[in-house]
Amino acid sequence: MVESFNGQKILPAARDIKQLEKLLDSQFTYIILLNSHIGQLKSLTRLAKSKNKQLLLHADLVQGLKNDEYAAQFLCQDIRPAGLISTRKSVVLTAKKSGLIAIQRLFLLDSIALETSYKLLEVTKPDFIEVLPGVMPHIITEVFDETKIPIIAGGLIRNKEEVDHAIKAGAVAVTTSRGFLWE
């Protein structure tokens, strides 16, 4: 496992190819690709590696690819990004088995979602948990205290103050697609 992304506190998330191209020429080592098309993945991953970037692929948002264990195997064996992000148990487990960074994405909408997530995490034991929305510092602290798995805060983080609150609450990093927070 990568120890907290080598201290990188912002994990910039590219929504499209144009944003990804900008990030490939940035100081960031770890970058997230949100929306992609199956036909572009191999060349984008190769390009990222050629620029010494560690691409974290959001597996659930790959167009043209079903979200199941076979798709995860394809991503792990043929595409080989640095890691996979997913809400799906089978994708996270497959990433772990393949030696990729496994990030379990959790949408914490209410107490039931939180309790269900704890049960899921006992099974997947991901390298990192992405907590959404990331603007709930007390939940970031609680989830880490409960699981002892490093937390990434994501979703609805709109300014530097919210980034700072998430980090102060115990998140090792914050994901954001807001370009001004990349600077």
N, CA and C of each residue as an Amber inpcrd file, in Angstrom:
protein
   549
   0.8490000  -1.1980000   0.0000000   0.0000000   0.0000000   0.0000000
   0.8810000   1.2430000   0.0000000   0.4220000   2.2430000  -0.6980000
   1.1250000   3.5200000  -0.7210000   0.8250000   4.2320000   0.5890000
   1.8770000   4.6240000   1.2710000   1.6740000   5.2870000   2.5460000
   1.1350000   6.6940000   2.3150000  -0.1670000   6.8250000   2.3770000
  -0.8510000   8.1150000   2.2830000  -0.4230000   8.9430000   1.0690000
  -0.2690000   8.2980000  -0.0730000   0.0110000   8.9830000  -1.3320000
   1.2530000   9.8600000  -1.2530000   2.2340000   9.3830000  -0.5150000
   3.5110000  10.0920000  -0.3470000   3.3130000  11.5310000   0.1140000
   2.3280000  11.7350000   0.9690000   2.0840000  13.0590000   1.5350000
   1.2500000  13.9920000   0.6710000   0.8360000  13.5490000  -0.4920000
   0.0030000  14.3880000  -1.3710000  -1.3820000  14.5240000  -0.7420000
  -1.7690000  15.7380000  -0.3840000  -3.0290000  15.9730000   0.3230000
  -4.2210000  16.1900000  -0.6070000  -3.9680000  16.6460000  -1.8220000
  -5.0290000  16.8190000  -2.8160000  -4.8630000  15.7280000  -3.8650000
  -5.9320000  14.9800000  -4.1090000  -5.9710000  14.0090000  -5.1990000
  -6.8800000  14.6080000  -6.2650000  -6.2860000  15.2730000  -7.2500000
  -7.1120000  15.9250000  -8.2650000  -7.8420000  14.8850000  -9.1110000
  -9.1120000  15.1510000  -9.3520000  -9.9650000  14.2220000 -10.0880000
 -10.3670000  14.8440000 -11.4200000  -9.8790000  14.2490000 -12.5050000
 -10.1870000  14.7380000 -13.8490000 -11.5380000  14.2020000 -14.2880000
 -12.3940000  15.1100000 -14.6940000 -13.7170000  14.7190000 -15.1950000
 -13.6960000  14.3740000 -16.6790000 -12.6680000  14.8560000 -17.3720000
 -12.5920000  14.6180000 -18.8140000 -11.1350000  14.5890000 -19.2650000
 -10.9210000  14.3130000 -20.5360000  -9.5750000  14.1770000 -21.0890000
  -8.8050000  15.4900000 -20.9990000  -9.4710000  16.6010000 -21.2130000
  -8.8040000  17.9010000 -21.1580000  -8.2260000  18.1520000 -19.7600000
  -9.0000000  17.8670000 -18.7260000  -8.4990000  18.0260000 -17.3600000
  -7.3710000  17.0410000 -17.0800000  -7.5050000  15.8190000 -17.5820000
  -6.4540000  14.8240000 -17.3730000  -5.1480000  15.2830000 -18.0060000
  -5.2170000  15.8010000 -19.2120000  -4.0070000  16.2790000 -19.8900000
  -3.3180000  17.3780000 -19.0810000  -4.1160000  18.2630000 -18.4950000
  -3.5590000  19.3260000 -17.6450000  -2.8520000  18.7160000 -16.4360000
  -3.4640000  17.7110000 -15.8370000  -2.8890000  17.0880000 -14.6490000
  -1.6300000  16.2830000 -14.9650000  -1.5430000  15.7650000 -16.1720000
  -0.3510000  14.9960000 -16.5500000   0.8940000  15.8780000 -16.5880000
   0.6930000  17.1800000 -16.7360000   1.8140000  18.1210000 -16.7390000
   1.9140000  18.8920000 -15.4160000   1.2430000  18.4070000 -14.3850000
   1.2430000  19.0840000 -13.0790000   2.2670000  18.4520000 -12.1410000
   2.3490000  19.0160000 -10.9440000   3.2630000  18.5000000  -9.9300000
   2.7040000  17.2710000  -9.2180000   1.4300000  16.9600000  -9.4200000
   0.7980000  15.8470000  -8.7200000   1.3130000  14.5080000  -9.2400000
   1.5690000  13.5910000  -8.3270000   1.9540000  12.2360000  -8.7060000
   0.7170000  11.3680000  -8.8620000  -0.1980000  11.4620000  -7.9020000
  -1.4300000  10.6610000  -7.9200000  -2.5650000  11.4980000  -8.4810000
  -3.2270000  10.9630000  -9.5010000  -4.3650000  11.6510000 -10.1040000
  -5.4900000  10.6440000 -10.3270000  -6.7000000  11.1490000 -10.2790000
  -7.8880000  10.3040000 -10.4290000  -8.5380000  10.6070000 -11.7700000
  -8.9250000   9.5580000 -12.4650000  -9.7070000   9.6990000 -13.6910000
 -11.1250000   9.2670000 -13.3730000 -12.0500000  10.2200000 -13.4410000
 -13.4450000   9.9280000 -13.1270000 -14.1650000   9.3170000 -14.3190000
 -14.4410000  10.1120000 -15.3020000 -15.2100000   9.6510000 -16.4580000
 -14.2610000   9.2380000 -17.5690000 -14.4780000   8.0600000 -18.1000000
 -13.6280000   7.5840000 -19.1850000 -14.4240000   6.6230000 -20.0560000
 -13.8350000   6.2760000 -21.1740000 -14.4270000   5.3230000 -22.0970000
 -13.4840000   4.1360000 -22.2020000 -14.0350000   2.9620000 -22.2310000
 -13.2280000   1.7490000 -22.2520000 -12.1690000   1.7700000 -23.3590000
 -12.5100000   2.3560000 -24.4980000 -11.5830000   2.3880000 -25.6240000
 -10.3840000   3.2940000 -25.4130000 -10.4540000   4.1990000 -24.4610000
  -9.3650000   5.1460000 -24.1980000  -8.4610000   4.7290000 -23.0420000
  -8.8850000   3.7630000 -22.2630000  -8.1990000   3.4640000 -21.0160000
  -6.7420000   3.0420000 -21.1780000  -6.4780000   2.1550000 -22.1140000
  -5.1200000   1.6540000 -22.2610000  -4.1570000   2.7760000 -22.6380000
  -4.5470000   3.5990000 -23.6000000  -3.6490000   4.6800000 -24.0260000
  -3.5170000   5.7500000 -22.9420000  -4.5800000   6.0570000 -22.2170000
  -4.5030000   7.0510000 -21.1430000  -3.6300000   6.5620000 -19.9900000
  -3.7490000   5.2980000 -19.6660000  -2.9230000   4.7370000 -18.5970000
  -1.4550000   4.7280000 -19.0150000  -1.2040000   4.3560000 -20.2460000
   0.1700000   4.3490000 -20.7690000   0.7580000   5.7550000 -20.7530000
  -0.0490000   6.7380000 -21.1620000   0.3960000   8.1340000 -21.1630000
   0.7140000   8.6080000 -19.7460000  -0.1530000   8.2760000 -18.7960000
   0.0750000   8.6650000 -17.4030000   1.3760000   8.0570000 -16.8840000
   1.5980000   6.7940000 -17.1810000   2.8360000   6.1370000 -16.7270000
   4.0610000   6.7750000 -17.3600000   3.9540000   7.1820000 -18.6250000
   5.0970000   7.8120000 -19.3030000   5.4580000   9.1530000 -18.6680000
   4.4890000   9.7690000 -17.9820000   4.7170000  11.0490000 -17.2940000
   4.9510000  10.8490000 -15.7960000   5.1990000   9.5930000 -15.4070000
   5.4490000   9.2350000 -14.0040000   4.2830000   9.5820000 -13.0820000
   3.0790000   9.3940000 -13.5930000   1.8800000   9.6340000 -12.7930000
   1.2660000   8.3010000 -12.3820000   0.6770000   8.2980000 -11.2040000
  -0.0300000   7.1350000 -10.6820000  -1.5230000   7.3820000 -10.8850000
  -2.1050000   6.6800000 -11.8480000  -3.5060000   6.8880000 -12.2010000
  -4.4090000   6.0110000 -11.3410000  -5.3410000   6.6670000 -10.6520000
  -6.3710000   5.9790000  -9.8850000  -7.6500000   6.0720000 -10.6980000
  -8.1450000   4.9420000 -11.1140000  -9.2770000   4.8850000 -12.0350000
 -10.5690000   4.6210000 -11.2820000 -11.5560000   5.4630000 -11.5180000
 -12.8690000   5.2380000 -10.9170000 -13.5960000   4.2060000 -11.7720000
 -13.5560000   2.9650000 -11.3310000 -14.0640000   1.8390000 -12.1240000
 -15.5590000   1.9380000 -12.4210000 -16.3300000   2.5240000 -11.5330000
 -17.7770000   2.6030000 -11.7230000 -18.1720000   3.5840000 -12.8220000
 -17.2550000   4.4500000 -13.2360000 -17.5760000   5.4910000 -14.2100000
 -16.9450000   5.2490000 -15.5850000 -16.5100000   4.0190000 -15.8430000
 -15.9630000   3.6870000 -17.1610000 -17.1280000   3.3580000 -18.0890000
 -17.2950000   4.1850000 -19.1170000 -18.3640000   3.9510000 -20.0840000
 -18.0140000   2.7500000 -20.9580000 -19.0110000   1.9030000 -21.1970000
 -18.8060000   0.7290000 -22.0360000 -18.3020000  -0.4760000 -21.2690000
 -18.2870000  -0.3930000 -19.9660000 -17.7940000  -1.4920000 -19.1410000
 -18.7910000  -1.7450000 -18.0160000 -19.2110000  -2.9900000 -17.8780000
 -20.1350000  -3.3570000 -16.8150000 -19.4010000  -3.3360000 -15.4760000
 -20.1100000  -3.0180000 -14.4160000 -19.5070000  -2.9750000 -13.0770000
 -19.6210000  -4.3300000 -12.3950000 -18.7570000  -5.2720000 -12.7750000
 -18.7690000  -6.5730000 -12.1250000 -17.3410000  -7.0900000 -11.9740000
 -17.2140000  -8.2860000 -11.4510000 -15.8900000  -8.8410000 -11.1830000
 -15.0830000  -9.0340000 -12.4630000 -15.7330000  -9.4050000 -13.5620000
 -15.0250000  -9.6000000 -14.8270000 -14.4560000  -8.2790000 -15.3480000
 -15.2320000  -7.2290000 -15.2160000 -14.7520000  -5.9110000 -15.6160000
 -13.5560000  -5.5100000 -14.7610000 -13.6380000  -5.7820000 -13.4590000
 -12.5290000  -5.4650000 -12.5610000 -11.2830000  -6.2600000 -12.9340000
 -11.4640000  -7.5170000 -13.2960000 -10.3230000  -8.3330000 -13.7230000
  -9.6940000  -7.7480000 -14.9860000 -10.5180000  -7.3240000 -15.9300000
 -10.0170000  -6.6890000 -17.1480000  -9.1980000  -5.4440000 -16.8080000
  -9.7350000  -4.6010000 -15.9380000  -9.0240000  -3.3770000 -15.5610000
  -7.6900000  -3.7000000 -14.8800000  -7.7040000  -4.6750000 -14.0000000
  -6.4850000  -5.0240000 -13.2580000  -5.4360000  -5.6950000 -14.1390000
  -5.8620000  -6.5620000 -15.0430000  -4.9120000  -7.3450000 -15.8460000
  -4.4890000  -6.6390000 -17.1330000  -5.4210000  -5.9740000 -17.7940000
  -5.1220000  -5.3870000 -19.1000000  -4.7870000  -3.8990000 -19.0320000
  -5.4540000  -3.1620000 -18.1820000  -5.2520000  -1.7080000 -18.1160000
  -4.1660000  -1.3610000 -17.0980000  -4.1650000  -1.9990000 -15.9530000
  -3.1470000  -1.8440000 -14.9060000  -2.9280000  -0.3980000 -14.4330000
  -3.9930000   0.2830000 -13.9940000  -3.7640000   1.5880000 -13.3640000
  -3.1000000   1.3560000 -12.0060000  -2.7300000   2.4170000 -11.3330000
  -2.1370000   2.2830000 -10.0020000  -3.1710000   1.7770000  -8.9990000
  -4.4380000   2.1520000  -9.2300000  -5.4780000   1.7350000  -8.3060000
  -6.8610000   1.8800000  -8.8850000  -7.8190000   1.2590000  -8.2040000
  -9.2280000   1.3430000  -8.5890000 -10.0370000   1.9010000  -7.4260000
 -10.9990000   2.7380000  -7.7890000 -11.9530000   3.2950000  -6.8370000
 -13.3140000   2.7410000  -7.2290000 -14.0590000   2.2400000  -6.2400000
 -15.3700000   1.6920000  -6.5690000 -16.2530000   1.6210000  -5.3330000
 -17.5550000   1.6380000  -5.5790000 -18.5370000   1.3810000  -4.5310000
 -18.7930000  -0.1210000  -4.4250000 -18.3270000  -0.8780000  -5.3990000
 -18.6320000  -2.3070000  -5.5070000 -17.6180000  -3.1860000  -4.7820000
 -18.1500000  -4.0980000  -3.9900000 -17.3130000  -5.0280000  -3.2230000
 -16.4140000  -5.8440000  -4.1360000 -16.9530000  -6.3980000  -5.2160000
 -16.1640000  -7.2820000  -6.0800000 -15.0100000  -6.5410000  -6.7490000
 -15.2100000  -5.2740000  -7.0870000 -14.1550000  -4.4840000  -7.7270000
 -13.0210000  -4.2280000  -6.7320000 -13.3630000  -3.8540000  -5.5210000
 -12.3540000  -3.5750000  -4.4970000 -11.5710000  -4.8440000  -4.1550000
 -12.2670000  -5.9610000  -3.9990000 -11.5840000  -7.2260000  -3.6930000
 -10.6590000  -7.6520000  -4.8310000 -11.0960000  -7.4720000  -6.0630000
 -10.2720000  -7.8350000  -7.2170000  -9.0380000  -6.9400000  -7.3030000
  -9.2010000  -5.6570000  -7.0500000  -8.0570000  -4.7430000  -7.0520000
  -7.0320000  -5.1670000  -6.0000000  -7.5140000  -5.4990000  -4.8130000
  -6.6030000  -5.9400000  -3.7450000  -5.8440000  -7.1980000  -4.1560000
  -6.5590000  -8.1860000  -4.6900000  -5.9260000  -9.4450000  -5.1150000
  -4.8830000  -9.2110000  -6.1930000  -5.0970000  -8.1880000  -7.0100000
  -4.1990000  -7.9010000  -8.1300000  -3.0330000  -6.9970000  -7.7430000
  -2.9880000  -6.5700000  -6.5070000  -1.8900000  -5.7270000  -6.0460000
  -2.0360000  -4.2610000  -6.4020000  -3.2290000  -3.8510000  -6.8120000
  -3.4940000  -2.4430000  -7.0850000  -3.9810000  -1.7710000  -5.8020000
  -3.8790000  -0.4500000  -5.7480000  -4.4460000   0.2980000  -4.6290000
  -5.9620000   0.1380000  -4.7040000  -6.5690000  -0.3130000  -3.6240000
  -8.0110000  -0.5700000  -3.5820000  -8.6740000   0.4870000  -2.7010000
  -9.5650000   1.2590000  -3.3260000 -10.2510000   2.3340000  -2.6070000
 -11.7530000   2.0680000  -2.6290000 -12.3200000   1.8640000  -1.4460000
 -13.7580000   1.6340000  -1.3070000 -14.4430000   2.9790000  -1.1670000
 -15.3210000   3.2890000  -2.0950000 -16.0450000   4.5560000  -2.0670000
 -17.3610000   4.3460000  -1.3350000 -17.6310000   5.2030000  -0.3510000
 -18.8360000   5.0900000   0.4600000 -19.6550000   6.3720000   0.3880000
 -20.9280000   6.2340000   0.0670000 -21.8620000   7.3510000   0.1270000
 -22.5830000   7.2460000   1.4610000 -22.2560000   8.1200000   2.3860000
 -22.8190000   8.0500000   3.7310000 -23.9890000   9.0310000   3.8430000
 -25.1430000   8.5240000   3.4990000 -26.3440000   9.3570000   3.4460000
 -27.0920000   9.4200000   4.7680000 -26.9810000   8.3340000   5.5520000
 -27.6930000   8.2850000   6.8220000 -27.0670000   7.2060000   7.6980000
 -27.6370000   6.9800000   8.8790000 -27.0880000   6.0160000   9.8340000
 -27.1090000   4.5890000   9.2970000 -28.1290000   4.2460000   8.5440000
 -28.2140000   2.9040000   7.9770000 -27.0760000   2.6900000   6.9740000
 -26.8180000   3.6790000   6.1350000 -25.7140000   3.5720000   5.1700000
 -24.3820000   3.4280000   5.8960000 -24.2230000   4.1270000   6.9940000
 -22.9880000   4.0480000   7.7660000 -22.8080000   2.6400000   8.3440000
 -23.8380000   2.0990000   8.9570000 -23.7460000   0.7530000   9.5420000
 -23.5270000  -0.3120000   8.4650000 -24.2090000  -0.1860000   7.3420000
 -24.0170000  -1.1190000   6.2220000 -22.5860000  -1.0290000   5.7060000
 -22.0480000   0.1710000   5.6610000 -20.6780000   0.3770000   5.1900000
 -19.6690000  -0.2980000   6.1010000 -19.8780000  -0.2400000   7.4050000
 -18.9620000  -0.9050000   8.3300000 -18.9120000  -2.4080000   8.0600000
 -20.0650000  -3.0070000   7.7760000 -20.1080000  -4.4450000   7.4630000
 -19.3730000  -4.7370000   6.1640000 -19.5610000  -3.8850000   5.1630000
 -18.8750000  -4.0450000   3.8820000 -17.3640000  -3.9570000   4.0610000
 -16.9100000  -3.0020000   4.8470000 -15.4760000  -2.7870000   5.0620000
 -14.8080000  -3.9570000   5.7830000 -15.5700000  -4.6750000   6.6120000
 -15.0280000  -5.8700000   7.2600000 -14.6700000  -6.9330000   6.2180000
 -15.4020000  -6.9460000   5.1090000 -15.1650000  -7.9200000   4.0440000
 -14.0800000  -7.4320000   3.0810000 -14.1890000  -6.1910000   2.6240000
 -13.2680000  -5.7130000   1.5800000 -11.9000000  -5.3210000   2.1180000
 -11.8420000  -4.7970000   3.3300000 -10.5700000  -4.3390000   3.9120000
  -9.7260000  -3.5730000   2.8780000 -10.2750000  -2.4830000   2.3510000
  -9.5670000  -1.7300000   1.3110000  -8.3250000  -1.0350000   1.8630000
  -7.4900000  -0.5670000   0.9560000  -6.3150000   0.2070000   1.3620000
  -6.7210000   1.5810000   1.8750000  -7.7740000   2.1380000   1.2620000
  -8.2920000   3.4540000   1.6300000  -9.8140000   3.4210000   1.5180000
 -10.4560000   4.3110000   2.2660000 -11.8980000   4.5200000   2.1700000
 -12.1110000   5.9450000   1.6960000 -12.9010000   6.1040000   0.6360000
 -13.2940000   7.4520000   0.2260000 -14.6840000   7.7150000   0.8010000
 -14.7620000   8.6830000   1.7030000 -16.0070000   9.0410000   2.3700000
 -16.6540000  10.2040000   1.6320000 -17.9090000  10.0000000   1.2180000
 -18.6740000  11.0480000   0.5540000 -19.9670000  11.2880000   1.3120000
 -20.4040000  12.4970000   1.5190000 -19.6650000  13.7100000   1.2000000
 -18.5290000  13.9350000   2.1850000 -17.5020000  14.5810000   1.6790000
 -16.2850000  14.8000000   2.4570000 -16.3250000  16.0120000   3.3660000
 -17.4710000  16.6290000   3.4630000 -17.5990000  17.8480000   4.2730000
 -18.1870000  17.5450000   5.6600000 -17.9480000  16.3230000   6.1260000
 -18.4580000  15.9160000   7.4430000 -17.2770000  15.4950000   8.3210000
 -16.5550000  16.4610000   8.8840000 -15.3530000  16.1240000   9.6530000
 -15.5900000  15.0970000  10.7610000 -16.6940000  15.2110000  11.4690000
 -16.9490000  14.2730000  12.5700000 -17.1420000  12.8450000  12.0610000
 -17.6870000  12.6840000  10.8640000 -17.8670000  11.3450000  10.2820000
 -16.5250000  10.7990000   9.8040000 -15.6810000  11.6520000   9.2490000
 -14.3300000  11.2280000   8.8480000 -13.6080000  10.6440000  10.0590000
 -13.6500000  11.3540000  11.1650000 -13.0110000  10.9030000  12.4030000
 -13.6300000   9.5910000  12.8840000 -14.9450000   9.5200000  12.8820000
 -15.6370000   8.3140000  13.3590000 -15.3000000   7.0930000  12.5080000
 -15.3330000   7.2400000  11.1930000 -15.0610000   6.0980000  10.3130000
 -13.6300000   5.6130000  10.4960000 -12.6850000   6.5260000  10.6200000
 -11.3070000   6.0920000  10.8570000 -11.1820000   5.4010000  12.2140000
 -11.7720000   5.9830000  13.2430000 -11.6930000   5.3820000  14.5770000
 -12.2900000   3.9760000  14.5840000 -13.3500000   3.7840000  13.8450000
 -14.0320000   2.4830000  13.7870000 -13.2590000   1.4540000  12.9640000
 -12.6250000   1.8910000  11.8680000 -12.0290000   0.9450000  10.9120000
 -10.5060000   0.8860000  10.9350000  -9.8790000   1.9820000  11.3360000
  -8.4000000   2.1310000  11.2840000  -7.8720000   2.0440000   9.8540000
  -8.7270000   2.3100000   8.8770000  -8.3450000   2.3630000   7.4630000
  -8.2270000   3.8310000   7.0780000  -7.1410000   4.2310000   6.4020000
  -6.9770000   5.6400000   6.0190000  -8.1660000   6.1560000   5.1950000
  -8.5510000   7.3860000   5.4980000  -9.7320000   8.0040000   4.8930000
  -9.3260000   9.0560000   3.8690000 -10.0430000   9.0370000   2.7510000
  -9.9740000  10.0940000   1.7420000 -11.3450000  10.7700000   1.7690000
 -11.3640000  12.0820000   1.8150000 -12.6230000  12.8210000   1.8050000
 -12.9310000  13.2580000   0.3700000 -14.1520000  13.0760000  -0.0640000
 -14.5300000  13.4750000  -1.4150000 -15.9690000  13.9410000  -1.4650000
 -16.2810000  14.7120000  -2.4640000 -17.6600000  15.1290000  -2.6660000
 -18.0420000  16.3620000  -1.8740000 -18.5160000  17.3610000  -2.5840000
 -19.0260000  18.6230000  -2.0370000 -17.9570000  19.4770000  -1.3690000
 -16.7080000  19.1730000  -1.5870000 -15.6360000  20.0090000  -1.0490000
 -15.4140000  21.1520000  -2.0390000 -15.7470000  22.3600000  -1.5980000
 -15.7940000  23.4830000  -2.5350000 -14.7750000  24.5760000  -2.2890000
 -14.0470000  24.4980000  -1.1600000 -13.0570000  25.5500000  -0.9100000
 -11.9250000  25.0310000  -0.0380000 -10.9020000  25.8430000   0.0960000
  -9.6980000  25.4620000   0.8420000 -10.0170000  25.1740000   2.3140000
 -10.9360000  25.9230000   2.8780000 -11.3160000  25.7180000   4.2780000
 -11.8910000  24.3150000   4.4960000 -12.7170000  23.8420000   3.5570000
 -13.2890000  22.4990000   3.6720000 -12.2110000  21.4300000   3.5040000
 -11.2250000  21.6790000   2.6520000 -10.0810000  20.7720000   2.5190000
  -9.3660000  20.6880000   3.8710000  -9.0800000  21.8450000   4.4600000
  -8.3700000  21.8920000   5.7360000  -9.1470000  21.1780000   6.8450000
 -10.4720000  21.3530000   6.8780000 -11.2970000  20.6960000   7.9020000
 -11.2270000  19.1750000   7.7530000 -11.2750000  18.6940000   6.5090000
 -11.2210000  17.2430000   6.2660000  -9.8700000  16.6730000   6.7130000
  -8.7990000  17.3600000   6.3710000  -7.4570000  16.9030000   6.7480000
  -7.3010000  16.9400000   8.2750000  -7.7620000  18.0120000   8.8770000
  -7.6770000  18.1520000  10.3340000  -8.4820000  17.0550000  11.0490000
  -9.5740000  16.6040000  10.4160000 -10.4200000  15.5480000  10.9990000
  -9.7950000  14.1650000  10.8520000  -8.7110000  14.0830000  10.0720000
  -8.0320000  12.7970000   9.9530000  -7.9490000  12.2220000   8.5540000
  -8.5230000  12.8930000   7.5650000  -8.4000000  12.3970000   6.1890000
  -6.9390000  12.5160000   5.7500000  -6.4420000  11.4940000   5.0470000
  -5.0590000  11.5510000   4.5540000  -4.9740000  12.3810000   3.2810000
  -6.1170000  12.5120000   2.5910000  -6.1660000  13.2890000   1.3510000
  -7.6140000  13.6550000   1.0470000  -7.7620000  14.5590000   0.0920000
  -9.0730000  15.0090000  -0.3630000  -9.1210000  14.8710000  -1.8800000
 -10.1940000  14.2730000  -2.3930000 -10.3880000  14.2280000  -3.8440000
 -11.2400000  15.4170000  -4.2500000 -10.8710000  16.0290000  -5.3660000
 -11.6620000  17.1520000  -5.8630000 -11.4750000  17.3190000  -7.3580000
 -12.5590000  17.6770000  -8.0210000 -12.4940000  17.9910000  -9.4500000
 -12.4850000  19.5020000  -9.6710000 -12.4620000  20.2610000  -8.6060000
 -12.4130000  21.7280000  -8.7070000 -10.9700000  22.1760000  -8.9440000
 -10.7200000  22.5990000 -10.1660000  -9.3720000  22.9440000 -10.6050000
  -8.6570000  23.9650000  -9.7490000  -9.3750000  24.9540000  -9.2150000
  -8.7130000  25.9820000  -8.4120000  -8.1580000  25.4130000  -7.1050000
  -8.6690000  24.2740000  -6.6410000  -8.1240000  23.6460000  -5.4400000
  -6.8830000  22.8220000  -5.7320000  -6.5520000  22.6410000  -6.9980000
  -5.3460000  21.9020000  -7.3860000  -4.1030000  22.7730000  -7.2550000
  -4.3230000  24.0750000  -7.1590000  -3.1860000  25.0060000  -7.1530000
  -2.6900000  25.2890000  -5.7560000
